[in-house]
Amino acid sequence: MSSPPKPIHGKWSIFQKKANSHGNKPISNQVKNGNGGDLQWCFSQVKGVIEEDVTEADIISCVEYNDDGELLATGDKGGRVVIFQRDQEGRQEGVTGRGEYNVYSTFQSHEPEFDYLKSLEVEEKINKIRWLKRANPAHFLLSTNDKTIKLWKVSERNKRPEGYNLKDDAGILRDPSSITSLRVPTFKPMELMVEASPRRVFANAHTYHINSISVNSDQETYLSADDLRINLWHVEITDQSFTVLDQCLDIVDIKPANMEELTEVITAAEFHPTECNVFVYSSSKGSIRLCDMRSQALCDQHAKLFEEPEDPTNKSFFSEIISSISDVKFSHNGRYLITRDYLSVKVWDLHMDSKPIETYQVHEYLRSKLCSLYENDCIFDKFECAWSGNDRNIMTGSYNNFFRMFDRESKRDVTLEACRDNMKPKQVLKPRKVCSGGKRKKDEISVDCLDFNKKILHTAWHPSENIIAVAATNNLYIYQSKD
């Protein structure tokens, strides 16, 4: 039996045009209840059991709002998907508790598997969830683990058919000789039931672990990316995928005969929100490539390369590791990109690829701790980032259950904490500060006291309102702005 391919993420892999119609509107008019850095955030809800000992399977691994923000989905390491629905009263403006969500549906999306051909265990952990735009009464979402992508249909049923001719009410077949007349089955009201059923299974197309899925703006196709390849799928076709990127980056074949010579892998990929032919992908070397599928079928040549020259003063043994991009996202208007590396968030203008137009330091105080972070593997954590609905604010996570907010207009930033101490209804979150040296003030926390086991990797921002979801281990905290 041939040896399985080694996962190419982790320590050794690192070393080895148009904006849409609202893109020109004033930013402050694109979202309700928002004034960026002046926002005060209040506790709304927490989902999940608050306990010290957390089962590995209960740890949240992804968070995603649907297109209108009425549904919020989470995936966990146990392969489960939990969907929350916004409280009906919360949809009305000015109603207290507008940010509250209730459990809508829970289902097992993926099970642990074993690849007998490669002698490889496949975890059930949900890596990503992406919603399709709603086109009928049902909802559709894509979920993926390391190898298999599934399309799920989530629908409601509040009626059941009764009065069959060939079956009785218990579902048992009737004796044909006892049927003396034909009757028309009728629908009877029943208690509302939410059903999740798999409609498509997309498998056997990725050799390495899937790190991204992204639905195209045409709502008919989507891409999936692993460490070396990006595939383009049609949602109605499961038995074939079109390889967008074969052997990955540029015209260089980055899959060498000896895998120890590998120097760069794909870390994230996303479609443009309005241009169905444009997508971007990021790499472990800190570069972002924008591709146009109209230019050629196999996009081994990028249309634009976004890359920032390294600052010689910050060059160190860890430079390449911390420059690896863990997440990339288009702004809602399609004009900008945000990328998250280990220490910072950068904003890129699609019209300028030479350098980012904005750089925000997330936890620069950790630069002096990189050696210990390397030893405990925290330096390889994959933090995500999120845009606000008006593209004015940016959110991303940090350690000690801290998460960071950046206002692009006022240039203000704030550090907040997702914890059980801030769980009073409508309680305003108090900004936190980290002291990296010198005398520590009363309300500050020393960088040496940070808990690196508590980390905010996954966050989501409501597409049109100032409501955010923050995943902290097995808990989902929901906060809303104070009006």
Short mmCIF file of C-alpha atoms in Angstrom, two decimals:
data_model
loop_
_atom_site.label_atom_id
_atom_site.label_comp_id
_atom_site.label_asym_id
_atom_site.label_seq_id
_atom_site.Cartn_x
_atom_site.Cartn_y
_atom_site.Cartn_z
CA MET A 1 0.00 0.00 0.00
CA SER A 2 1.39 3.39 -0.95
CA SER A 3 2.07 5.85 1.84
CA PRO A 4 -0.57 8.58 2.25
CA PRO A 5 0.23 12.12 1.19
CA LYS A 6 1.45 14.18 4.11
CA PRO A 7 -0.66 17.15 5.16
CA ILE A 8 1.11 20.21 3.83
CA HIS A 9 0.10 22.69 6.43
CA GLY A 10 1.84 23.21 9.74
CA LYS A 11 5.44 23.85 10.68
CA TRP A 12 7.39 22.17 7.94
CA SER A 13 5.27 23.46 5.07
CA ILE A 14 6.20 27.04 5.88
CA PHE A 15 9.85 26.45 5.63
CA GLN A 16 10.12 23.93 3.08
CA LYS A 17 -12.75 45.72 -11.16
CA LYS A 18 -15.57 46.97 -10.75
CA ALA A 19 -17.52 47.99 -7.62
CA ASN A 20 -21.22 47.19 -7.62
CA SER A 21 -24.08 49.68 -7.63
CA HIS A 22 -23.70 50.81 -4.02
CA GLY A 23 -19.92 51.05 -4.13
CA ASN A 24 -19.96 54.83 -4.58
CA LYS A 25 -22.53 55.64 -1.93
CA PRO A 26 -21.45 57.30 1.30
CA ILE A 27 -20.28 54.60 3.65
CA SER A 28 -22.40 55.83 6.54
CA ASN A 29 -25.58 55.31 4.52
CA GLN A 30 -25.01 51.67 3.70
CA VAL A 31 -25.90 50.11 7.02
CA LYS A 32 -28.37 50.68 9.80
CA ASN A 33 -27.37 51.90 13.25
CA GLY A 34 -23.68 52.35 12.55
CA ASN A 35 -21.05 54.93 13.34
CA GLY A 36 -17.95 52.77 13.43
CA GLY A 37 -15.47 53.41 16.22
CA ASP A 38 -18.12 55.24 18.27
CA LEU A 39 -20.14 52.04 18.49
CA GLN A 40 -20.78 50.58 21.89
CA TRP A 41 -21.34 46.85 21.93
CA CYS A 42 -23.82 45.15 24.26
CA PHE A 43 -24.18 41.53 25.26
CA SER A 44 -27.18 39.86 23.64
CA GLN A 45 -26.86 36.09 23.98
CA VAL A 46 -24.50 33.21 24.51
CA LYS A 47 -25.08 29.78 23.01
CA GLY A 48 -23.53 26.62 24.38
CA VAL A 49 -22.86 25.30 27.85
CA ILE A 50 -20.58 27.43 30.02
CA GLU A 51 -18.14 24.94 31.55
CA GLU A 52 -14.44 24.51 32.21
CA ASP A 53 -14.00 21.07 30.66
CA VAL A 54 -14.90 21.27 26.99
CA THR A 55 -15.26 18.21 24.78
CA GLU A 56 -13.17 18.48 21.62
CA ALA A 57 -16.19 17.67 19.44
CA ASP A 58 -18.09 20.68 20.84
CA ILE A 59 -15.51 23.28 19.78
CA ILE A 60 -16.95 25.63 17.15
CA SER A 61 -14.95 25.54 13.92
CA CYS A 62 -16.87 28.00 11.69
CA VAL A 63 -19.57 30.69 11.86
CA GLU A 64 -21.58 32.12 8.96
CA TYR A 65 -24.61 34.40 8.49
CA ASN A 66 -26.87 33.84 5.51
CA ASP A 67 -27.47 36.55 2.91
CA ASP A 68 -30.10 38.52 4.86
CA GLY A 69 -28.81 37.73 8.34
CA GLU A 70 -31.98 35.95 9.42
CA LEU A 71 -30.12 32.67 9.88
CA LEU A 72 -26.78 32.03 11.55
CA ALA A 73 -25.00 28.70 11.12
CA THR A 74 -22.17 27.19 13.13
CA GLY A 75 -20.15 24.06 12.51
CA ASP A 76 -18.12 22.19 15.11
CA LYS A 77 -15.34 19.64 15.33
CA GLY A 78 -17.91 16.90 15.87
CA GLY A 79 -19.28 17.36 12.35
CA ARG A 80 -22.52 19.00 13.49
CA VAL A 81 -24.19 22.04 11.99
CA VAL A 82 -26.42 24.18 14.22
CA ILE A 83 -28.62 26.82 12.58
CA PHE A 84 -30.05 29.70 14.60
CA GLN A 85 -32.99 31.78 13.40
CA ARG A 86 -33.48 35.39 14.33
CA ASP A 87 -36.27 36.08 16.77
CA GLN A 88 -39.37 37.22 14.87
CA GLU A 89 -39.73 40.38 16.95
CA GLY A 90 -36.05 41.14 16.45
CA ARG A 91 -36.69 41.86 12.78
CA GLN A 92 -38.60 45.02 13.66
CA GLU A 93 -36.50 48.12 14.10
CA GLY A 94 -36.38 49.59 17.55
CA VAL A 95 -37.52 46.40 19.26
CA THR A 96 -35.58 45.40 22.35
CA GLY A 97 -33.65 42.18 21.83
CA ARG A 98 -33.33 42.68 18.09
CA GLY A 99 -30.13 40.62 18.04
CA GLU A 100 -31.52 37.45 19.58
CA TYR A 101 -31.39 34.12 17.78
CA ASN A 102 -33.04 30.80 18.63
CA VAL A 103 -32.10 27.28 17.58
CA TYR A 104 -33.76 26.53 14.26
CA SER A 105 -32.22 23.22 13.21
CA THR A 106 -29.41 20.87 14.23
CA PHE A 107 -28.07 18.06 12.09
CA GLN A 108 -25.04 15.84 11.64
CA SER A 109 -23.32 17.03 8.48
CA HIS A 110 -20.21 14.84 8.39
CA GLU A 111 -19.09 11.60 10.04
CA PRO A 112 -15.52 10.43 10.63
CA GLU A 113 -14.25 8.39 7.70
CA PHE A 114 -11.25 6.30 6.78
CA ASP A 115 -9.56 6.40 3.40
CA TYR A 116 -8.50 2.77 2.96
CA LEU A 117 -6.60 3.51 -0.24
CA LYS A 118 -4.32 6.01 1.49
CA SER A 119 -4.62 4.68 5.06
CA LEU A 120 -5.77 8.10 6.16
CA GLU A 121 -8.35 9.13 8.74
CA VAL A 122 -10.71 11.90 7.65
CA GLU A 123 -12.00 14.04 10.51
CA GLU A 124 -15.65 15.01 10.75
CA LYS A 125 -14.74 18.61 11.67
CA ILE A 126 -16.63 21.24 9.66
CA ASN A 127 -14.05 23.53 8.06
CA LYS A 128 -16.38 25.96 6.30
CA ILE A 129 -20.07 26.74 5.81
CA ARG A 130 -21.38 28.91 2.98
CA TRP A 131 -25.00 29.85 2.30
CA LEU A 132 -26.60 30.08 -1.12
CA LYS A 133 -29.00 32.97 -1.67
CA ARG A 134 -32.59 32.00 -1.01
CA ALA A 135 -34.60 31.39 -4.17
CA ASN A 136 -37.61 29.50 -2.74
CA PRO A 137 -39.09 28.69 0.68
CA ALA A 138 -36.17 26.37 1.45
CA HIS A 139 -32.63 27.36 2.43
CA PHE A 140 -29.50 25.80 0.94
CA LEU A 141 -26.00 25.71 2.39
CA LEU A 142 -22.66 24.09 1.63
CA SER A 143 -20.60 22.47 4.37
CA THR A 144 -17.22 20.81 4.08
CA ASN A 145 -14.75 18.82 6.11
CA ASP A 146 -11.22 18.04 4.91
CA LYS A 147 -12.31 15.98 1.90
CA THR A 148 -16.04 16.08 1.18
CA ILE A 149 -18.41 18.97 0.43
CA LYS A 150 -22.16 18.58 0.92
CA LEU A 151 -25.10 20.66 -0.26
CA TRP A 152 -27.90 20.72 2.32
CA LYS A 153 -31.52 21.71 1.90
CA VAL A 154 -33.16 23.11 5.04
CA SER A 155 -36.94 23.31 4.78
CA GLU A 156 -40.02 23.64 6.96
CA ARG A 157 -42.99 21.30 7.05
CA ASN A 158 -46.21 22.07 8.94
CA LYS A 159 -48.64 19.80 7.08
CA ARG A 160 -48.84 16.07 6.52
CA PRO A 161 -50.81 14.07 3.94
CA GLU A 162 -53.63 11.83 5.15
CA GLY A 163 -56.22 9.62 3.51
CA TYR A 164 -54.13 7.40 1.27
CA ASN A 165 -55.98 4.72 -0.67
CA LEU A 166 -53.44 1.90 -0.42
CA LYS A 167 -52.19 2.57 3.12
CA ASP A 168 -53.94 3.12 6.42
CA ASP A 169 -53.11 5.92 8.86
CA ALA A 170 -50.31 3.81 10.37
CA GLY A 171 -48.68 3.37 6.97
CA ILE A 172 -49.57 -0.32 6.65
CA LEU A 173 -50.69 -1.59 3.26
CA ARG A 174 -54.41 -2.29 3.07
CA ASP A 175 -55.99 -5.37 1.56
CA PRO A 176 -56.95 -4.35 -2.03
CA SER A 177 -60.21 -6.25 -1.71
CA SER A 178 -61.23 -4.00 1.18
CA ILE A 179 -60.93 -0.85 -0.93
CA THR A 180 -64.42 -0.05 -2.18
CA SER A 181 -63.93 3.59 -3.16
CA LEU A 182 -61.23 6.05 -4.12
CA ARG A 183 -60.55 9.08 -2.01
CA VAL A 184 -58.40 12.16 -2.52
CA PRO A 185 -55.60 12.49 0.07
CA THR A 186 -55.71 15.69 2.09
CA PHE A 187 -53.13 17.74 3.98
CA LYS A 188 -53.65 18.14 7.71
CA PRO A 189 -51.90 20.72 9.93
CA MET A 190 -49.08 19.44 12.11
CA GLU A 191 -46.46 20.87 14.44
CA LEU A 192 -43.78 22.77 12.54
CA MET A 193 -40.85 20.56 11.64
CA VAL A 194 -37.52 21.73 10.19
CA GLU A 195 -35.82 19.14 8.02
CA ALA A 196 -32.23 19.13 6.77
CA SER A 197 -31.59 16.77 3.87
CA PRO A 198 -28.41 16.29 1.80
CA ARG A 199 -29.08 17.12 -1.85
CA ARG A 200 -25.58 16.71 -3.28
CA VAL A 201 -22.29 15.19 -2.17
CA PHE A 202 -19.12 16.48 -3.83
CA ALA A 203 -16.27 14.09 -3.10
CA ASN A 204 -13.01 12.58 -4.38
CA ALA A 205 -11.66 15.77 -5.94
CA HIS A 206 -9.16 16.93 -3.31
CA THR A 207 -5.95 15.16 -2.38
CA TYR A 208 -5.17 17.61 0.40
CA HIS A 209 -7.27 19.25 3.06
CA ILE A 210 -9.97 21.65 1.89
CA ASN A 211 -9.45 25.08 3.45
CA SER A 212 -12.01 27.20 1.57
CA ILE A 213 -15.32 27.11 -0.25
CA SER A 214 -16.93 30.14 -1.87
CA VAL A 215 -20.23 30.48 -3.72
CA ASN A 216 -20.15 32.40 -6.98
CA SER A 217 -22.42 35.41 -7.50
CA ASP A 218 -24.22 33.44 -10.23
CA GLN A 219 -25.40 31.05 -7.47
CA GLU A 220 -24.79 28.13 -9.84
CA THR A 221 -21.12 27.44 -9.24
CA TYR A 222 -18.73 27.49 -6.33
CA LEU A 223 -15.04 26.93 -5.76
CA SER A 224 -13.24 24.72 -3.28
CA ALA A 225 -9.58 25.09 -2.41
CA ASP A 226 -7.02 22.85 -0.79
CA ASP A 227 -3.29 23.34 -0.27
CA LEU A 228 -2.40 22.87 -3.95
CA ARG A 229 -5.54 23.14 -6.03
CA ILE A 230 -8.73 25.10 -6.55
CA ASN A 231 -11.70 23.32 -8.13
CA LEU A 232 -14.77 24.88 -9.71
CA TRP A 233 -18.05 23.01 -9.21
CA HIS A 234 -21.60 23.32 -10.47
CA VAL A 235 -24.09 22.85 -7.65
CA GLU A 236 -26.16 20.44 -9.75
CA ILE A 237 -23.25 18.24 -10.87
CA THR A 238 -21.41 16.05 -8.39
CA ASP A 239 -19.41 13.65 -10.54
CA GLN A 240 -16.99 16.14 -12.03
CA SER A 241 -15.20 19.36 -11.17
CA PHE A 242 -13.30 21.74 -13.36
CA THR A 243 -9.79 22.39 -12.13
CA VAL A 244 -9.21 26.12 -12.03
CA LEU A 245 -5.73 25.87 -10.57
CA ASP A 246 -3.80 22.70 -11.32
CA GLN A 247 -0.46 22.43 -9.54
CA CYS A 248 -1.33 25.82 -8.14
CA LEU A 249 0.52 29.05 -8.44
CA ASP A 250 1.59 30.86 -11.60
CA ILE A 251 3.32 28.80 -14.30
CA VAL A 252 5.50 27.04 -11.74
CA ASP A 253 4.62 23.52 -10.78
CA ILE A 254 4.71 23.84 -7.01
CA LYS A 255 4.15 20.14 -6.40
CA PRO A 256 7.71 18.88 -6.72
CA ALA A 257 8.71 15.25 -6.93
CA ASN A 258 10.13 15.63 -3.45
CA MET A 259 7.47 17.24 -1.27
CA GLU A 260 10.09 18.44 1.20
CA GLU A 261 11.03 21.06 -1.38
CA LEU A 262 7.59 22.64 -1.27
CA THR A 263 7.76 26.37 -0.47
CA GLU A 264 4.22 27.74 -0.89
CA VAL A 265 0.65 26.56 -0.46
CA ILE A 266 -2.84 28.02 -0.96
CA THR A 267 -4.36 29.19 2.31
CA ALA A 268 -7.72 30.76 1.31
CA ALA A 269 -9.82 31.56 -1.75
CA GLU A 270 -12.97 33.58 -2.46
CA PHE A 271 -15.14 34.67 -5.37
CA HIS A 272 -15.82 38.33 -6.11
CA PRO A 273 -19.26 39.34 -4.73
CA THR A 274 -20.60 40.60 -8.09
CA GLU A 275 -18.17 39.63 -10.88
CA CYS A 276 -18.71 35.91 -11.43
CA ASN A 277 -15.49 35.51 -13.42
CA VAL A 278 -13.16 36.94 -10.77
CA PHE A 279 -11.74 35.24 -7.69
CA VAL A 280 -8.73 35.63 -5.42
CA TYR A 281 -6.56 33.23 -3.49
CA SER A 282 -3.90 33.79 -0.87
CA SER A 283 -0.73 31.90 -0.10
CA SER A 284 1.52 30.97 2.79
CA LYS A 285 4.09 33.49 1.53
CA GLY A 286 1.75 36.43 2.12
CA SER A 287 0.79 37.07 -1.50
CA ILE A 288 -2.72 37.41 -2.96
CA ARG A 289 -3.46 36.58 -6.57
CA LEU A 290 -6.50 37.82 -8.43
CA CYS A 291 -7.60 35.67 -11.38
CA ASP A 292 -10.02 36.23 -14.25
CA MET A 293 -11.58 33.06 -15.63
CA ARG A 294 -12.38 34.81 -18.93
CA SER A 295 -8.70 35.01 -19.85
CA GLN A 296 -8.08 31.28 -19.88
CA ALA A 297 -9.63 28.07 -18.67
CA LEU A 298 -6.67 27.14 -16.49
CA CYS A 299 -5.85 30.16 -14.35
CA ASP A 300 -2.19 29.43 -13.79
CA GLN A 301 -1.51 33.05 -14.75
CA HIS A 302 -2.89 35.67 -12.39
CA ALA A 303 -4.36 38.98 -13.51
CA LYS A 304 -2.97 40.83 -10.48
CA LEU A 305 -0.53 40.05 -7.71
CA PHE A 306 -0.97 41.83 -4.38
CA GLU A 307 2.21 41.69 -2.37
CA GLU A 308 3.89 43.94 0.17
CA PRO A 309 7.69 44.09 0.32
CA GLU A 310 9.02 42.83 3.62
CA ASP A 311 10.28 45.41 6.09
CA PRO A 312 13.99 44.58 6.61
CA THR A 313 13.84 45.85 10.19
CA ASN A 314 11.26 43.17 11.10
CA LYS A 315 12.97 40.28 9.34
CA SER A 316 13.49 37.27 11.59
CA PHE A 317 13.38 33.49 11.69
CA PHE A 318 9.58 33.72 11.97
CA SER A 319 9.00 36.26 9.18
CA GLU A 320 7.69 33.76 6.67
CA ILE A 321 5.41 32.06 9.17
CA ILE A 322 3.72 35.22 10.41
CA SER A 323 3.32 36.57 6.87
CA SER A 324 1.20 33.55 5.88
CA ILE A 325 -2.35 34.72 5.13
CA SER A 326 -5.03 32.82 7.02
CA ASP A 327 -8.09 34.57 5.55
CA VAL A 328 -9.03 36.79 2.61
CA LYS A 329 -12.40 38.48 2.01
CA PHE A 330 -13.84 40.88 -0.55
CA SER A 331 -15.67 43.93 0.73
CA HIS A 332 -19.42 43.94 0.06
CA ASN A 333 -19.00 46.49 -2.73
CA GLY A 334 -16.24 44.42 -4.32
CA ARG A 335 -13.69 47.25 -4.39
CA TYR A 336 -11.46 46.13 -1.51
CA LEU A 337 -9.89 43.05 0.02
CA ILE A 338 -8.99 42.35 3.63
CA THR A 339 -6.35 39.81 4.50
CA ARG A 340 -5.40 38.47 7.89
CA ASP A 341 -1.91 37.32 8.73
CA TYR A 342 -0.71 36.36 12.19
CA LEU A 343 -0.12 39.87 13.55
CA SER A 344 -2.17 42.20 11.37
CA VAL A 345 -5.13 42.90 9.10
CA LYS A 346 -4.49 44.62 5.78
CA VAL A 347 -6.88 46.37 3.41
CA TRP A 348 -6.09 46.24 -0.31
CA ASP A 349 -7.58 48.33 -3.11
CA LEU A 350 -8.12 46.23 -6.23
CA HIS A 351 -6.83 49.19 -8.23
CA MET A 352 -3.47 49.22 -6.42
CA ASP A 353 -1.53 46.00 -6.02
CA SER A 354 1.83 47.42 -4.89
CA LYS A 355 0.96 47.71 -1.20
CA PRO A 356 -2.04 47.70 1.15
CA ILE A 357 -3.85 50.99 1.61
CA GLU A 358 -4.41 50.29 5.31
CA THR A 359 -2.66 48.11 7.88
CA TYR A 360 -4.07 47.42 11.35
CA GLN A 361 -1.98 45.77 14.06
CA VAL A 362 -4.04 43.15 15.88
CA HIS A 363 -1.65 42.10 18.63
CA GLU A 364 1.77 43.58 17.88
CA TYR A 365 2.71 43.00 21.52
CA LEU A 366 3.12 39.31 20.64
CA ARG A 367 6.07 39.97 18.34
CA SER A 368 8.44 39.54 21.27
CA LYS A 369 6.72 36.24 22.15
CA LEU A 370 7.06 34.55 18.75
CA CYS A 371 9.59 32.02 19.98
CA SER A 372 7.29 30.64 22.70
CA LEU A 373 4.30 30.86 20.34
CA TYR A 374 6.24 28.74 17.87
CA GLU A 375 7.03 26.15 20.52
CA ASN A 376 3.39 25.76 21.56
CA ASP A 377 2.17 25.85 17.91
CA CYS A 378 0.00 28.93 18.47
CA ILE A 379 1.92 30.71 15.72
CA PHE A 380 0.10 28.46 13.23
CA ASP A 381 -3.40 29.47 14.39
CA LYS A 382 -5.67 30.52 11.52
CA PHE A 383 -7.55 33.70 12.44
CA GLU A 384 -10.46 34.85 10.28
CA CYS A 385 -11.62 38.41 9.64
CA ALA A 386 -14.96 40.03 8.77
CA TRP A 387 -16.31 43.21 7.18
CA SER A 388 -19.20 45.17 8.62
CA GLY A 389 -22.20 45.54 6.34
CA ASN A 390 -21.12 49.03 5.26
CA ASP A 391 -17.45 48.05 4.74
CA ARG A 392 -16.41 50.70 7.25
CA ASN A 393 -15.45 48.41 10.12
CA ILE A 394 -13.31 45.30 10.36
CA MET A 395 -13.40 42.59 13.02
CA THR A 396 -10.93 39.83 13.81
CA GLY A 397 -9.94 37.67 16.75
CA SER A 398 -7.01 37.35 19.12
CA TYR A 399 -6.04 35.43 22.26
CA ASN A 400 -7.47 35.46 25.78
CA ASN A 401 -10.93 35.51 24.11
CA PHE A 402 -10.18 39.03 22.88
CA PHE A 403 -11.47 40.29 19.56
CA ARG A 404 -10.53 43.49 17.78
CA MET A 405 -12.58 46.15 15.99
CA PHE A 406 -11.11 48.69 13.56
CA ASP A 407 -12.92 51.75 12.18
CA ARG A 408 -11.52 52.63 8.76
CA GLU A 409 -12.79 56.22 8.82
CA SER A 410 -11.90 57.39 12.31
CA LYS A 411 -8.90 55.02 12.56
CA ARG A 412 -10.05 54.09 16.04
CA ASP A 413 -9.69 50.57 17.31
CA VAL A 414 -10.92 48.70 20.34
CA THR A 415 -10.23 45.39 22.06
CA LEU A 416 -13.24 43.56 23.52
CA GLU A 417 -13.53 40.29 25.41
CA ALA A 418 -16.02 37.46 24.96
CA CYS A 419 -16.44 36.03 28.44
CA ARG A 420 -18.98 35.02 31.03
CA ASP A 421 -18.30 38.17 33.09
CA ASN A 422 -20.00 40.27 30.40
CA MET A 423 -23.27 38.37 30.24
CA LYS A 424 -25.73 40.79 31.81
CA PRO A 425 -28.50 41.70 29.35
CA LYS A 426 -27.68 44.89 27.42
CA GLN A 427 -24.43 45.30 29.34
CA VAL A 428 -21.97 47.44 27.40
CA LEU A 429 -18.66 45.70 26.80
CA LYS A 430 -15.75 47.40 28.48
CA PRO A 431 -12.67 47.90 26.27
CA ARG A 432 -9.66 45.85 27.31
CA LYS A 433 -6.02 46.88 27.12
CA VAL A 434 -2.88 44.76 27.08
CA CYS A 435 0.29 45.98 28.76
CA SER A 436 3.45 44.81 27.01
CA GLY A 437 6.01 46.54 29.19
CA GLY A 438 6.54 49.08 31.93
CA LYS A 439 4.16 49.67 34.78
CA ARG A 440 0.78 48.03 34.33
CA LYS A 441 -2.32 50.11 35.01
CA LYS A 442 -5.23 48.81 37.04
CA ASP A 443 -7.51 48.08 34.08
CA GLU A 444 -4.77 46.52 31.92
CA ILE A 445 -3.74 42.90 31.52
CA SER A 446 -0.11 41.90 31.15
CA VAL A 447 0.91 40.17 27.94
CA ASP A 448 2.44 37.45 30.15
CA CYS A 449 -0.99 36.72 31.64
CA LEU A 450 -2.78 36.08 28.34
CA ASP A 451 -4.39 32.65 28.00
CA PHE A 452 -3.35 31.28 24.61
CA ASN A 453 -5.76 28.36 24.92
CA LYS A 454 -8.63 30.83 24.72
CA LYS A 455 -8.67 32.19 21.20
CA ILE A 456 -11.20 33.83 18.90
CA LEU A 457 -10.56 32.26 15.49
CA HIS A 458 -14.04 32.56 13.97
CA THR A 459 -16.26 35.65 13.82
CA ALA A 460 -19.14 36.84 11.65
CA TRP A 461 -20.84 40.21 11.11
CA HIS A 462 -24.52 40.57 10.18
CA PRO A 463 -24.70 41.64 6.51
CA SER A 464 -26.77 44.77 7.13
CA GLU A 465 -26.90 45.49 10.87
CA ASN A 466 -24.46 45.88 13.72
CA ILE A 467 -24.90 42.41 15.16
CA ILE A 468 -21.87 40.17 15.50
CA ALA A 469 -21.29 36.52 16.33
CA VAL A 470 -18.07 35.49 18.06
CA ALA A 471 -17.06 31.86 18.57
CA ALA A 472 -15.10 31.21 21.77
CA THR A 473 -14.26 27.51 22.12
CA ASN A 474 -17.69 25.83 22.48
CA ASN A 475 -19.65 29.05 23.05
CA LEU A 476 -21.18 31.42 20.53
CA TYR A 477 -21.47 34.97 21.83
CA ILE A 478 -23.83 37.36 20.07
CA TYR A 479 -23.42 41.11 20.56
CA GLN A 480 -25.31 44.08 19.19
CA SER A 481 -24.62 47.78 19.04
CA LYS A 482 -26.16 50.05 21.64
CA ASP A 483 -28.63 52.41 19.97
#
